[in-house]
Tab-separated table of C-alpha atoms in Angstrom:
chain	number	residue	atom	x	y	z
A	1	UNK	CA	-52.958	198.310	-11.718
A	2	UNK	CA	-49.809	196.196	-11.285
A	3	UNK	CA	-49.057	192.696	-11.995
A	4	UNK	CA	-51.589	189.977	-11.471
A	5	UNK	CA	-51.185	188.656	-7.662
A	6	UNK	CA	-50.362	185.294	-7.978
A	7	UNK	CA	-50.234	182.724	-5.731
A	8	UNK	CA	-47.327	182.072	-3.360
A	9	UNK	CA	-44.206	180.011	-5.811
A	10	UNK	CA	-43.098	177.805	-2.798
A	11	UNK	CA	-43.573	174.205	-3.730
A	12	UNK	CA	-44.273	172.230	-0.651
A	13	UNK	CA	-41.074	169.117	-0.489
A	14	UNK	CA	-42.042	165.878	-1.538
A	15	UNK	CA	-42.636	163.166	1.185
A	16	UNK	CA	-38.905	160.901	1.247
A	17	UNK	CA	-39.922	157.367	0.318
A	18	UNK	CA	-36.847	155.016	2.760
A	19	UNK	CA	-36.736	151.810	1.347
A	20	UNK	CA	-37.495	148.843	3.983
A	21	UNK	CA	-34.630	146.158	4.476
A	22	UNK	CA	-36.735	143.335	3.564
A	23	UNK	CA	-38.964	144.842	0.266
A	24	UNK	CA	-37.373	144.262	-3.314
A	25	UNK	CA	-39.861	144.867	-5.655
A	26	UNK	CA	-42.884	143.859	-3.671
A	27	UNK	CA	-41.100	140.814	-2.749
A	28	UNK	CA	-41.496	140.822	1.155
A	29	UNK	CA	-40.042	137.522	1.978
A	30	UNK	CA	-36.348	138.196	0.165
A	31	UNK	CA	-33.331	139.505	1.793
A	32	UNK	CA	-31.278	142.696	-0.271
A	33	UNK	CA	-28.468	141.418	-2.100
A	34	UNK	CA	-25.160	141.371	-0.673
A	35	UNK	CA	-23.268	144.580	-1.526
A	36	UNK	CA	-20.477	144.710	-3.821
A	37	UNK	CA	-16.872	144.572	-2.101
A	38	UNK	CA	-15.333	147.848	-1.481
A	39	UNK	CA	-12.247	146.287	-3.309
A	40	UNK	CA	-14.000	144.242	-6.118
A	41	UNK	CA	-12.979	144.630	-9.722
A	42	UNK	CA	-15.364	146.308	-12.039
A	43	UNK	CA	-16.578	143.550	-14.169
A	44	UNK	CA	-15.048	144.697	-17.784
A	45	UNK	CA	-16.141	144.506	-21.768
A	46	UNK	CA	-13.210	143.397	-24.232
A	47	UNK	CA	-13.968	145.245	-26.357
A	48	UNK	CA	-12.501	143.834	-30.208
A	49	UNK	CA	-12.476	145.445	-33.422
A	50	UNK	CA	-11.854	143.917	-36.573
A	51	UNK	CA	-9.109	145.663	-38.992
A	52	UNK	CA	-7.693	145.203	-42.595
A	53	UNK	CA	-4.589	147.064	-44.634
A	54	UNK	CA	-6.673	148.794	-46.434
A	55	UNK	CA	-4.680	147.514	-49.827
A	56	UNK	CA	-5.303	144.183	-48.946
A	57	UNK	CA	-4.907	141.521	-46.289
A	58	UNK	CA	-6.145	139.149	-43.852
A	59	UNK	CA	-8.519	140.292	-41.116
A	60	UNK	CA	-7.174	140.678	-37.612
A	61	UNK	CA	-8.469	141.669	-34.233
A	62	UNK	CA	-7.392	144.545	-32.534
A	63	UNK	CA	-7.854	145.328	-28.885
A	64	UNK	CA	-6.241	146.965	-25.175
A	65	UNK	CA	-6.087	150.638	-26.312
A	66	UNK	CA	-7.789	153.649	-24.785
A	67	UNK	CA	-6.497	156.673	-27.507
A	68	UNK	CA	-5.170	156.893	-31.082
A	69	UNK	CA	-2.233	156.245	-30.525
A	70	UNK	CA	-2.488	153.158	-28.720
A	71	UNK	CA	-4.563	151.651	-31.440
A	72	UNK	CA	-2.448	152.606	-34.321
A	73	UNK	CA	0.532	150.918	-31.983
A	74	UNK	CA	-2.149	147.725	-31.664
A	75	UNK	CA	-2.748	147.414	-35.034
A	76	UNK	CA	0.872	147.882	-36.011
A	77	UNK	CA	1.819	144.628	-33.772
A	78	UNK	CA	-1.063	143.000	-35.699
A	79	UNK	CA	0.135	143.083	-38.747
A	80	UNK	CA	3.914	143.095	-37.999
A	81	UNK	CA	4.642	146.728	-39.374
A	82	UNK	CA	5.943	149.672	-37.754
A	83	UNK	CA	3.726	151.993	-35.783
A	84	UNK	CA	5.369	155.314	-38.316
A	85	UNK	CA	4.318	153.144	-41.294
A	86	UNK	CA	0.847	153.769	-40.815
A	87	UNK	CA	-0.373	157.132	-42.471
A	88	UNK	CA	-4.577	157.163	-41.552
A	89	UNK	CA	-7.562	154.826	-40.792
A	90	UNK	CA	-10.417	154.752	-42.213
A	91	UNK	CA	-13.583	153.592	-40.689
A	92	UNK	CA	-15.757	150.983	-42.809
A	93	UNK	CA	-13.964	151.642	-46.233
A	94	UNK	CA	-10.641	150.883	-47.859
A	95	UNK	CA	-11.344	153.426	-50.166
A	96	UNK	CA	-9.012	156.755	-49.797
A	97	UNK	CA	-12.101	158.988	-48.536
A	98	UNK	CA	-11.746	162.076	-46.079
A	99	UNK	CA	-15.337	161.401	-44.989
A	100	UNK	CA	-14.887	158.528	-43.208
A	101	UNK	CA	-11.574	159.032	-41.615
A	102	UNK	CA	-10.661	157.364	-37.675
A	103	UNK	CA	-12.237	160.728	-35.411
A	104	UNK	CA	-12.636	160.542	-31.452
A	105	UNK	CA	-14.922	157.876	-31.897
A	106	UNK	CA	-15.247	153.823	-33.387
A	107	UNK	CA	-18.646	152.546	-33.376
A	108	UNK	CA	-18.680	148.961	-31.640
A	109	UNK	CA	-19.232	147.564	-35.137
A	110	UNK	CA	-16.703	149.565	-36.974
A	111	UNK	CA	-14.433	148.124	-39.223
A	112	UNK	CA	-11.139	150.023	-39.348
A	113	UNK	CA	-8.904	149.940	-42.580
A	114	UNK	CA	-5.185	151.216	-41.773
A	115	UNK	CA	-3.894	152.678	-45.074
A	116	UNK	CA	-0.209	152.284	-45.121
């Protein structure tokens, strides 16, 4: 005997559920929102992260950078150094350990320590 016969694999298509104009939500009597203009700004997060010398000094805020490189430049206007001068950041410690070095990726609530 061969394989068990099985029933035919074709999945019959789910009915298409179209959305009327005037139901939101099971709200009947509400028009839809207007949509978004085509040539509307995304609405955007500043995102700010907080950042010491990591041998000592006053906190400042650092912000507007989308790589490495553009934060170290950020932080180095911060604090009034040059961009060269700083060797490594650390994430959440001042403390000279590998573990904890700046990666690909600062958590929103990071603190970064720029060791100099």
């Amino acid at each position: 005997a061969g394989p068990p016969k099985h029933r035919s694999s074709r999945v019959p298509p789910l009915p298409t559920f179209v959305p009327q104009a005037n139901h939101i939500m099971g709200k009947k009597d509400r028009p839809l929102p207007p949509a978004p203009a085509a040539g509307a700004p995304a609405e955007q997060f500043d995102m700010v992260f907080h950042c010491q010398l990591a041998h000592g000094s006053p906190t400042k805020q650092v912000r507007d950078f989308t790589n490495v490189k553009q934060l170290y430049e950020s932080i180095a206007k911060a604090f009034g150094i040059a961009t060269d001068d700083i060797l490594y950041c650390t994430l959440n410690t001042h403390k000279v350990d590998m573990t904890r070095l700046l990666g690909g990726q600062i958590g929103l609530d990071d603190f970064l320590f720029a060791h100099v």
